[in-house]
XYZ file of C-alpha atoms in Angstrom:
674
model
C 26.945 -10.588 -17.233
C 26.244 -10.716 -13.509
C 23.105 -9.201 -12.059
C 22.929 -8.044 -8.470
C 20.030 -7.749 -6.091
C 20.550 -4.194 -4.952
C 18.709 -1.329 -3.372
C 18.633 0.854 -6.488
C 19.390 -1.263 -9.537
C 16.820 0.455 -11.760
C 15.562 -1.133 -15.002
C 17.076 -0.278 -18.364
C 15.056 -0.408 -21.565
C 14.864 -2.915 -24.383
C 16.715 -2.215 -27.561
C 14.936 -5.135 -29.204
C 11.581 -3.674 -28.218
C 12.077 -0.625 -30.335
C 13.216 -2.892 -33.061
C 10.353 -5.324 -32.703
C -0.292 -2.257 13.130
C 2.288 -4.645 14.297
C 5.672 -3.773 13.020
C 6.199 -7.448 12.283
C 6.461 -8.362 8.632
C 3.513 -10.739 8.905
C 0.938 -7.995 9.305
C -0.783 -5.610 11.631
C -2.425 -8.016 14.040
C -5.880 -6.594 13.332
C -9.155 -8.469 12.945
C -10.210 -6.032 10.250
C -10.513 -7.135 6.639
C -8.934 -5.161 3.814
C -10.821 -6.385 0.761
C -10.065 -5.371 -2.815
C -13.190 -3.824 -4.333
C -12.104 -3.401 -7.966
C -9.333 -4.982 -10.031
C -9.210 -2.289 -12.698
C -6.203 0.020 -12.926
C -6.636 3.791 -12.684
C -3.574 5.479 -14.177
C -4.063 8.930 -12.663
C -4.630 7.728 -9.109
C -1.857 5.140 -9.190
C 0.801 7.417 -10.613
C -0.152 10.207 -8.209
C -0.037 7.831 -5.247
C 3.263 6.315 -6.255
C 4.757 9.798 -6.663
C 3.839 10.473 -3.042
C 5.173 7.022 -2.070
C 8.462 7.919 -3.746
C 8.803 11.183 -1.839
C 7.794 9.338 1.341
C 10.437 6.712 0.640
C 14.227 7.048 0.485
C 14.265 10.878 0.587
C 12.159 10.915 3.770
C 14.044 8.092 5.481
C 17.385 9.712 4.695
C 16.209 13.120 5.928
C 15.345 11.516 9.271
C 18.805 10.019 9.659
C 18.481 6.585 8.070
C 21.636 5.133 6.506
C 20.377 3.978 3.106
C 23.473 1.842 2.590
C 22.437 -0.554 5.372
C 18.933 -1.132 4.032
C 18.503 -4.609 2.568
C 15.330 -5.785 0.845
C 16.052 -9.272 2.164
C 16.061 -8.138 5.789
C 12.560 -6.884 6.633
C 12.200 -4.296 9.387
C 15.935 -3.798 9.672
C 17.289 -1.583 11.112
C 13.740 -0.454 12.003
C 10.285 -1.121 10.575
C 9.949 2.524 9.559
C 13.302 2.640 7.756
C 12.474 -0.566 5.896
C 8.963 0.418 4.849
C 10.008 3.918 3.763
C 13.397 3.090 2.248
C 12.469 -0.221 0.632
C 8.727 -0.837 0.279
C 7.289 2.637 -0.316
C 10.190 3.637 -2.557
C 10.491 0.456 -4.608
C 6.735 -0.089 -5.024
C 6.771 3.390 -6.524
C 9.595 2.725 -8.950
C 8.372 -0.677 -10.106
C 4.834 0.563 -10.812
C 6.206 3.331 -13.025
C 8.183 0.846 -15.097
C 5.102 -1.354 -15.292
C 3.159 1.450 -16.945
C 5.759 3.078 -19.202
C 7.923 0.091 -20.173
C 6.123 -3.221 -19.718
C 2.319 -3.094 -19.930
C 1.829 -1.345 -23.275
C -0.702 1.011 -21.655
C -0.417 3.776 -24.222
C 1.167 4.768 -27.518
C 4.592 3.388 -28.417
C 7.603 5.691 -28.261
C 8.463 4.674 -31.836
C 5.637 7.012 -32.842
C 6.674 9.862 -30.567
C 6.788 13.222 -32.364
C 10.449 13.935 -31.597
C 11.390 10.465 -32.807
C 9.301 10.841 -35.966
C 10.717 14.302 -36.706
C 14.321 13.147 -36.424
C 13.650 9.949 -38.391
C 12.158 11.931 -41.256
C 15.102 14.335 -41.219
C 17.586 11.428 -41.326
C 15.594 9.472 -43.916
C 15.216 6.336 -41.766
C 12.342 4.398 -40.253
C 11.121 5.462 -36.810
C 12.182 2.202 -35.171
C 15.674 2.498 -36.633
C 15.966 6.040 -35.322
C 14.789 5.081 -31.853
C 17.218 2.164 -31.754
C 20.080 4.503 -32.591
C 18.836 6.956 -29.942
C 18.977 4.208 -27.324
C 22.525 3.309 -28.327
C 23.561 6.957 -28.150
C 21.953 7.413 -24.743
C 23.566 4.219 -23.487
C 26.971 5.473 -24.548
C 26.425 8.796 -22.769
C 25.880 6.995 -19.452
C 28.336 4.134 -19.967
C 25.686 1.430 -20.217
C 26.683 -1.416 -22.605
C 24.028 -1.705 -25.307
C 23.903 -5.491 -24.940
C 22.759 -5.086 -21.339
C 19.617 -3.162 -22.237
C 16.502 -5.165 -21.395
C 14.620 -6.863 -24.195
C 11.096 -6.464 -25.533
C 10.299 -3.307 -23.683
C 7.222 -1.274 -24.629
C 8.210 2.359 -24.018
C 5.262 4.755 -24.163
C 5.240 8.436 -25.026
C 1.710 8.993 -23.725
C -0.408 6.772 -21.485
C -4.056 5.718 -21.485
C -6.368 6.402 -18.569
C -7.179 2.856 -17.427
C -6.704 -0.841 -18.069
C -6.823 -4.352 -16.688
C -3.557 -5.052 -14.807
C -3.886 -8.846 -15.030
C -1.260 -10.536 -17.176
C -2.472 -12.239 -20.334
C 0.029 -15.108 -20.495
C 2.257 -17.174 -18.271
C 5.148 -15.074 -17.007
C 8.695 -16.146 -17.854
C 9.854 -16.621 -14.274
C 12.341 -19.389 -15.134
C 16.020 -18.733 -14.556
C 17.977 -16.380 -16.751
C 21.114 -16.194 -14.608
C 22.351 -16.875 -11.104
C 21.883 -14.150 -8.530
C 23.181 -13.952 -4.993
C 22.441 -15.803 -1.752
C 20.601 -18.657 -3.450
C 18.407 -16.451 -5.629
C 18.282 -16.324 -9.405
C 17.487 -13.693 -12.011
C 14.149 -14.547 -13.683
C 13.740 -13.931 -17.403
C 11.073 -11.299 -16.749
C 13.801 -9.109 -15.289
C 15.624 -8.928 -18.622
C 12.850 -9.698 -21.128
C 9.517 -7.898 -20.807
C 7.638 -9.774 -23.548
C 5.333 -11.715 -21.184
C 4.391 -8.657 -19.121
C 1.874 -7.063 -21.500
C -1.664 -6.209 -20.423
C -4.719 -6.856 -22.595
C -4.922 -4.138 -25.223
C -8.617 -4.883 -25.727
C -9.328 -4.016 -22.089
C -7.495 -0.684 -22.078
C -9.527 2.501 -21.911
C -7.944 4.242 -24.882
C -8.550 7.709 -23.581
C -6.113 10.552 -22.951
C -6.840 12.290 -19.638
C -4.421 14.992 -18.422
C -4.431 13.654 -14.854
C -3.427 10.227 -16.198
C -0.623 11.161 -18.589
C 0.291 14.051 -16.261
C 0.415 11.792 -13.221
C 2.653 9.425 -15.184
C 4.842 12.367 -16.174
C 5.142 13.273 -12.494
C 6.597 9.841 -11.776
C 8.869 10.007 -14.818
C 10.127 13.505 -14.032
C 10.867 12.806 -10.371
C 12.843 9.675 -11.195
C 14.593 11.210 -14.203
C 15.676 14.138 -12.043
C 17.022 11.725 -9.439
C 18.836 9.517 -11.961
C 20.386 12.333 -14.002
C 21.059 14.785 -11.170
C 24.768 14.005 -11.003
C 27.677 12.409 -12.869
C 29.556 9.181 -12.217
C 33.049 7.800 -12.721
C 33.173 5.768 -15.931
C 35.390 3.052 -14.419
C 34.170 2.693 -10.836
C 30.515 3.682 -11.506
C 30.676 5.790 -8.330
C 28.645 8.997 -8.199
C 30.592 12.245 -8.742
C 29.518 15.775 -7.835
C 28.835 17.474 -11.164
C 29.953 20.843 -9.816
C 33.525 19.513 -9.546
C 33.760 18.662 -13.261
C 35.698 20.976 -15.566
C 34.203 22.563 -18.663
C 34.272 20.438 -21.761
C 33.089 16.917 -22.578
C 32.612 14.778 -19.478
C 33.990 11.749 -21.329
C 37.374 13.493 -21.613
C 37.443 13.572 -17.802
C 36.618 9.914 -17.315
C 33.031 10.792 -16.405
C 29.618 9.776 -17.680
C 26.147 11.274 -17.317
C 23.818 10.027 -14.588
C 24.394 8.961 -10.992
C 25.408 5.487 -12.256
C 25.378 3.695 -15.584
C 22.170 1.712 -14.981
C 20.249 4.519 -13.294
C 21.585 6.980 -15.846
C 20.238 4.879 -18.705
C 16.845 4.732 -17.091
C 16.918 8.498 -16.613
C 17.672 8.903 -20.308
C 14.731 6.725 -21.353
C 12.344 8.530 -19.032
C 13.537 11.880 -20.341
C 13.024 10.745 -23.948
C 9.492 9.636 -23.062
C 8.590 12.899 -21.318
C 10.034 15.052 -24.099
C 7.943 13.214 -26.702
C 4.883 13.361 -24.450
C 5.096 17.121 -24.011
C 5.583 17.635 -27.749
C 2.471 15.585 -28.474
C 0.511 17.475 -25.811
C 1.606 20.893 -27.084
C 0.997 20.191 -30.745
C -2.119 17.978 -30.620
C -4.079 18.022 -27.358
C -5.040 21.654 -26.687
C -8.735 22.417 -27.162
C -10.609 25.469 -28.374
C -14.032 25.297 -26.740
C -15.566 27.832 -29.135
C -14.643 26.030 -32.349
C -14.683 22.594 -30.686
C -11.337 21.915 -32.316
C -8.349 19.970 -30.996
C -4.848 20.961 -31.970
C -1.822 23.090 -31.139
C -1.461 25.253 -28.045
C -2.843 28.712 -28.786
C -4.164 31.665 -26.821
C -7.245 30.629 -24.844
C -6.899 26.910 -25.523
C -6.642 24.337 -22.742
C -6.302 20.614 -22.073
C -9.789 19.027 -22.074
C -10.694 16.273 -19.653
C -10.989 13.368 -22.088
C -9.810 12.671 -25.620
C -10.787 9.317 -27.128
C -8.202 7.593 -29.317
C -8.855 5.314 -32.247
C -5.688 3.380 -33.027
C -4.429 2.614 -36.528
C -4.357 -1.153 -36.011
C -0.584 -1.553 -36.106
C 0.115 -4.667 -34.027
C 3.668 -3.849 -32.974
C 3.674 -0.070 -32.714
C 0.070 1.214 -32.420
C -0.343 4.850 -33.362
C -3.233 7.303 -33.526
C -5.679 6.977 -36.390
C -8.035 9.648 -35.073
C -8.849 11.526 -31.868
C -12.067 13.105 -30.603
C -12.931 15.096 -27.489
C -15.454 13.159 -25.399
C -15.386 15.541 -22.424
C -14.459 19.142 -23.134
C -14.491 20.379 -19.565
C -11.409 21.783 -17.888
C -11.046 19.956 -14.563
C -8.821 21.316 -11.822
C -7.426 17.870 -11.048
C -6.230 17.527 -14.634
C -4.634 20.953 -14.564
C -2.665 20.654 -11.316
C -1.577 17.140 -12.261
C -0.065 18.678 -15.380
C 1.330 21.827 -13.755
C 3.241 19.939 -11.060
C 5.116 17.483 -13.353
C 5.718 20.097 -16.048
C 7.331 22.212 -13.318
C 9.524 19.286 -12.279
C 10.654 18.630 -15.843
C 11.180 22.336 -16.489
C 13.589 22.331 -13.543
C 15.653 19.767 -15.434
C 15.529 21.369 -18.880
C 15.861 25.024 -17.781
C 18.554 26.753 -19.849
C 17.790 30.405 -19.056
C 20.978 32.404 -18.839
C 19.598 34.412 -15.907
C 19.081 31.321 -13.743
C 21.958 31.080 -11.252
C 20.746 27.775 -9.758
C 20.955 25.480 -12.745
C 22.139 21.966 -11.922
C 25.409 21.451 -13.868
C 24.541 17.773 -14.432
C 21.267 18.706 -16.130
C 23.100 21.329 -18.181
C 25.217 18.551 -19.693
C 22.178 16.400 -20.524
C 20.543 19.214 -22.522
C 23.603 20.755 -24.187
C 22.891 19.188 -27.577
C 24.126 15.695 -26.749
C 22.184 13.533 -26.104
C 19.239 15.989 -25.973
C 19.005 19.132 -28.107
C 19.678 22.521 -26.592
C 17.210 25.381 -26.935
C 17.807 28.232 -29.384
C 19.729 30.978 -27.576
C 16.945 33.514 -28.188
C 14.535 31.309 -26.232
C 16.698 31.356 -23.121
C 17.499 35.050 -22.865
C 15.551 37.593 -20.821
C 13.562 38.879 -23.809
C 10.493 36.714 -24.489
C 9.515 38.785 -27.532
C 12.306 37.269 -29.626
C 11.436 33.627 -28.903
C 11.145 31.267 -31.862
C 9.172 28.061 -32.361
C 11.174 24.985 -31.452
C 10.711 21.337 -30.524
C 13.627 21.108 -28.088
C 12.879 19.903 -24.507
C 13.273 23.308 -22.853
C 11.057 25.222 -25.269
C 8.249 22.676 -25.402
C 8.197 22.323 -21.603
C 8.144 26.096 -21.192
C 5.246 26.361 -23.656
C 3.105 23.698 -21.968
C 3.956 24.917 -18.479
C 2.789 28.468 -19.170
C -0.232 27.247 -21.135
C -1.484 25.158 -18.206
C -0.731 27.918 -15.706
C -2.695 30.411 -17.804
C -5.690 28.057 -17.915
C -5.660 27.608 -14.137
C -5.698 31.401 -13.765
C -8.352 31.928 -16.420
C -10.808 29.090 -15.882
C -10.345 27.965 -12.296
C -9.353 30.964 -10.208
C -12.282 32.765 -8.593
C -10.657 35.998 -7.510
C -13.682 37.224 -5.572
C -13.709 34.121 -3.384
C -9.950 33.756 -3.386
C -10.208 30.086 -4.282
C -9.954 27.570 -7.142
C -13.108 25.978 -8.524
C -13.065 22.370 -9.625
C -14.275 22.745 -13.194
C -15.115 24.950 -16.155
C -17.099 24.093 -19.267
C -14.558 26.087 -21.234
C -16.539 29.301 -21.147
C -18.012 29.463 -17.648
C -16.598 28.592 -14.238
C -18.293 26.155 -11.919
C -19.122 27.060 -8.324
C -17.585 24.243 -6.257
C -14.351 24.571 -4.323
C -13.143 21.067 -3.425
C -10.774 21.030 -0.452
C -8.632 18.158 -1.721
C -8.246 19.647 -5.192
C -7.633 23.162 -3.881
C -4.985 21.941 -1.446
C -3.074 20.103 -4.125
C -3.355 23.071 -6.452
C -1.472 25.068 -3.821
C 1.322 22.495 -3.917
C 1.391 22.509 -7.730
C 1.619 26.313 -7.699
C 4.433 26.158 -5.153
C 6.366 23.881 -7.487
C 5.520 26.107 -10.443
C 6.766 29.185 -8.607
C 10.025 27.435 -7.737
C 10.550 26.171 -11.283
C 9.697 29.387 -13.105
C 11.843 31.383 -10.663
C 14.782 28.997 -11.134
C 14.717 27.416 -7.668
C 15.533 23.731 -7.098
C 12.665 21.264 -7.540
C 12.587 17.449 -7.319
C 13.969 16.035 -4.083
C 15.582 19.427 -3.418
C 12.275 21.336 -3.512
C 12.768 22.561 0.041
C 16.248 23.974 -0.531
C 16.659 27.710 -0.134
C 18.108 29.745 -3.007
C 17.869 33.170 -4.595
C 15.134 33.112 -7.231
C 14.702 35.084 -10.429
C 11.562 36.889 -9.267
C 9.426 36.370 -12.357
C 5.990 37.888 -12.917
C 4.439 34.431 -13.203
C 6.075 33.312 -9.976
C 4.620 36.300 -8.143
C 1.154 35.568 -9.565
C 1.354 31.942 -8.478
C 2.428 32.877 -4.968
C -0.350 35.449 -4.607
C -2.984 32.887 -5.591
C -1.664 30.136 -3.363
C -1.605 32.498 -0.375
C -5.221 33.553 -0.955
C -6.292 29.916 -1.368
C -4.518 28.962 1.870
C -6.241 31.835 3.668
C -9.570 30.636 2.244
C -8.950 27.208 3.765
C -8.122 28.794 7.116
C -11.100 31.134 7.182
C -13.807 29.116 5.438
C -13.141 25.382 5.281
C -12.396 24.408 8.899
C -15.383 23.642 11.143
C -15.897 24.052 14.893
C -14.533 20.524 15.514
C -11.226 21.537 13.977
C -11.713 19.410 10.861
C -11.769 20.531 7.234
C -15.046 20.277 5.346
C -14.952 18.761 1.896
C -16.241 21.655 -0.227
C -17.664 25.140 -0.606
C -20.286 26.529 -3.009
C -19.345 29.997 -4.237
C -22.850 30.660 -5.634
C -24.547 29.897 -2.325
C -21.654 31.324 -0.294
C -21.929 28.203 1.811
C -19.539 25.559 3.086
C -20.446 21.890 3.193
C -20.983 20.240 6.574
C -19.372 17.005 5.375
C -15.911 16.025 6.573
C -13.851 13.383 4.805
C -10.316 12.071 5.015
C -9.575 13.569 1.607
C -10.634 16.985 2.887
C -8.152 16.749 5.761
C -5.436 15.622 3.359
C -6.087 18.514 0.984
C -6.181 21.111 3.742
C -3.010 19.834 5.446
C -1.208 19.490 2.110
C -2.212 22.988 1.028
C -1.488 24.728 4.315
C 1.905 23.059 4.643
C 2.741 24.054 1.075
C 1.750 27.632 1.867
C 4.062 27.536 4.889
C 6.937 26.261 2.757
C 6.292 28.940 0.148
C 5.935 31.863 2.562
C 7.560 30.734 5.848
C 4.478 32.167 7.591
C 4.039 30.134 10.785
C 0.256 30.583 10.822
C -0.045 28.010 8.048
C 2.135 25.495 9.877
C 0.205 26.040 13.113
C -3.094 25.447 11.319
C -1.787 22.337 9.574
C -0.556 20.959 12.909
C -3.975 21.487 14.497
C -5.682 19.804 11.563
C -3.352 16.827 11.738
C -4.002 16.392 15.466
C -7.767 16.639 14.895
C -7.600 14.142 12.020
C -5.622 11.703 14.132
C -8.007 12.065 17.057
C -11.310 11.899 15.190
C -10.636 9.760 12.122
C -8.136 7.132 13.249
C -9.850 3.834 14.095
C -7.662 1.585 16.209
C -9.806 -1.443 15.443
C -9.430 -0.926 11.708
C -5.847 0.286 12.025
C -6.739 2.876 9.417
C -8.323 6.302 9.097
C -12.056 6.434 8.456
C -12.505 8.025 5.045
C -16.144 9.198 5.319
C -18.492 8.645 8.237
C -17.880 5.117 9.504
C -16.464 3.934 6.173
C -12.806 3.271 5.453
C -12.681 2.966 1.680
C -9.410 3.724 -0.045
C -8.643 4.503 -3.638
C -5.200 5.421 -4.931
C -5.723 9.178 -4.544
C -6.633 8.749 -0.883
C -3.782 6.426 0.024
C -1.310 8.666 -1.808
C -2.621 11.622 0.142
C -2.211 9.808 3.462
C 1.384 9.008 2.521
C 1.972 12.702 1.781
C 0.418 13.911 5.028
C 2.439 11.481 7.156
C 5.589 12.613 5.353
C 4.809 16.293 5.915
C 4.050 15.581 9.553
C 7.511 14.061 9.954
C 9.308 16.700 7.892
C 7.517 19.930 8.779
C 4.777 19.552 11.394
C 6.198 17.359 14.155
C 6.700 18.762 17.648
C 9.839 20.792 18.235
C 11.228 22.523 21.293
C 9.928 25.826 19.907
C 6.273 24.741 19.686
C 4.016 26.056 22.432
C 1.645 23.100 22.154
C 2.979 19.575 21.698
C 0.145 17.149 20.957
C 1.163 13.526 21.377
C -0.031 12.773 17.846
C 2.765 15.000 16.525
C 5.589 13.320 18.396
C 7.952 11.876 15.813
C 7.622 8.375 17.281
C 3.816 8.573 17.132
C 3.832 9.674 13.480
C 6.274 6.931 12.529
C 4.083 4.381 14.296
C 1.081 5.591 12.273
C 3.154 5.368 9.086
C 4.162 1.759 9.774
C 0.755 0.587 10.986
C -1.192 2.239 8.178
C 1.158 1.046 5.438
C 1.174 -2.540 6.683
C -2.594 -2.654 7.096
C -3.917 -0.762 4.079
C -1.126 -1.038 1.494
C 0.406 -4.462 2.224
C -2.753 -5.899 3.776
C -3.195 -8.402 6.641
C -3.140 -11.455 4.293
C -1.866 -12.363 0.825
C -5.317 -11.765 -0.668
C -5.827 -8.364 0.962
C -4.349 -4.882 0.743
C -3.922 -2.333 -2.024
C -0.524 -3.502 -3.321
C -1.527 -6.229 -5.767
C 1.909 -7.853 -6.088
C 5.609 -7.130 -5.746
C 8.850 -7.782 -7.566
C 12.354 -8.569 -6.388
C 13.265 -4.989 -5.422
C 11.195 -5.359 -2.249
C 12.666 -8.714 -1.251
C 10.464 -11.248 -3.027
C 13.354 -12.846 -4.866
C 13.105 -15.956 -7.020
C 14.711 -19.144 -5.683
C 15.111 -22.494 -7.353
C 12.778 -25.062 -5.841
C 10.605 -22.428 -4.167
C 7.204 -22.154 -5.824
C 5.555 -20.308 -2.923
C 5.407 -17.031 -4.809
C 6.213 -15.332 -1.533
C 9.839 -15.989 -0.676
C 10.091 -13.073 1.736
C 7.102 -14.326 3.743
C 5.199 -11.044 3.776
C 1.601 -10.346 2.740
C 2.285 -9.302 -0.854
C 2.659 -12.086 -3.474
C 5.016 -12.260 -6.412
C 3.608 -11.123 -9.758
C 2.671 -14.573 -11.053
C 0.986 -15.590 -7.794
C -1.272 -12.580 -7.523
C -4.922 -12.416 -8.496
C -5.892 -13.919 -11.863
C -4.892 -16.877 -14.025
C -1.412 -15.552 -14.786
C -1.062 -13.074 -11.944
C -1.305 -9.323 -11.705
C 0.962 -6.294 -12.027
C 2.506 -4.565 -8.969
C -0.032 -1.728 -8.782
C -2.520 -0.276 -6.300
C -6.126 -1.468 -6.160
C -9.011 0.121 -4.195
C -9.956 -1.542 -0.909
C -12.574 -1.397 1.817
C -11.401 -1.815 5.406
C -14.034 -3.247 7.741
C -14.544 -5.446 10.777
């Protein structure tokens, strides 16, 4: 079989596993240092950041006129530095990190033990691993992916742990598997994931909604992209699903997915998310009165931290016992579950009243390869719904359960704002600007999903919605929260303060980069949800103030608090989002009365390039947040080249990164200083 170095090759799963600045590529030309401050991996922050990197990648570049077909990972800064960083680096860093977590590292519980897998295995009278193997074969057939081309020794997870050590524990198999193109070769680690495990002893075996929810956000966005259309079975070319006739796609020479390889990956991600949501619904909801953990019920919610004791199985670890170590409801956990559940609901939605259903998704969830929902669960009458474990029903259950908790435990109606935490019985008093702003975005996505509007990459597309009660409630809350930001959280200097105390009726005097990110993100989301220009105008003013007061030309980065420039994954992901929104929604147009230079498209793109090269890639091989990179971003493997940096940039190959055997391609916190 011949492997190609392409722009979107994707990574299929292992069947055997379930059976066993300057715009120059050299840097930003700054004297500042970008030192890594911690080599531990934070799942929630990384997956959130990489979700924003994804949206700020190919979709953004294409929306601004870039021809994705001319982008080449082996040709840095071509046709422009912005197109390359957005279309190649930001996008592919995002994809590779997701695979690292859910397929390679082992950072969680194995899909063999997923509840949907276990249920079907018991019904068929076979072992879980046999059932999962047959599922993979069935999914491969549905997308036209030969089973013998599925990668080996994968570790698919159905739910992910909160943290771990991203250093590899053994020498990576970087020797040649097959010839590639242009003097490169395919390393064994591309087709066999067995040497890519992280230390299980160093994993924080804790289930935190922001962590498994953030991972689900990545999975759902990519699954929606990969399965959002059909393709020709012979040519592998993408086909508009709306042009297909009724009846089996195979009878028309078509297969599911935008291509065979991407389609297979979409199938695996969908299987993982389905099993994750089933486990969440049936095992992770908490009753604060009885202190019991179990199935979703009225008044229950997802607690902040559940500790897992594993059963000791070496190959397929499963849960032996679970205990709640932190029973609080945290807003960050809730919005990082609401957003991805909304994305996945947009895929699985089978309501007969929804006129906007993607016909490609309809084929994925029509019973083959994923089960369809009972008809009574998809009609307009909710009183006749029945219990079911199908993808639509379980997603609908979790989605509404999380939304209800946000309303009940985090919404302060008197203030018109969301508080950051609840002990289960009583609300806290702090409104955090970053968390509140992102809650607005999560509610916007919830409103779109529950009303049957497009989500995923098409979340800005106009359509006629279903006008649900829940959608109206979400919109009302997000509008009030946006107004609260406008009226209460912006100081006389035009910057957002970081918090507000509802008990003291007092805003903080502290301004941080995260506060600006949250306010801009929330106000822009409110504009997109309502089309009210006052929110866009306010977001534009905030962006200009942030650029003027927080950008440090010497550091080539934004100051994060006071004179400090310290970045964790949540902060860098937020910066990526704000720069994207500035280019998509806030930049100067001929209709704007004021046109600050900071909001010229060229100025925003320059910030994007400079910031990414300085903070993410780093000024040297030992610096920057991106710990390593794989071949998708140009660092191909060549015979006779042991540099570990064949593309000559400032990000090393996996095996040449920090540590004895190297480090995974993930984000690490840094401090930027002179």
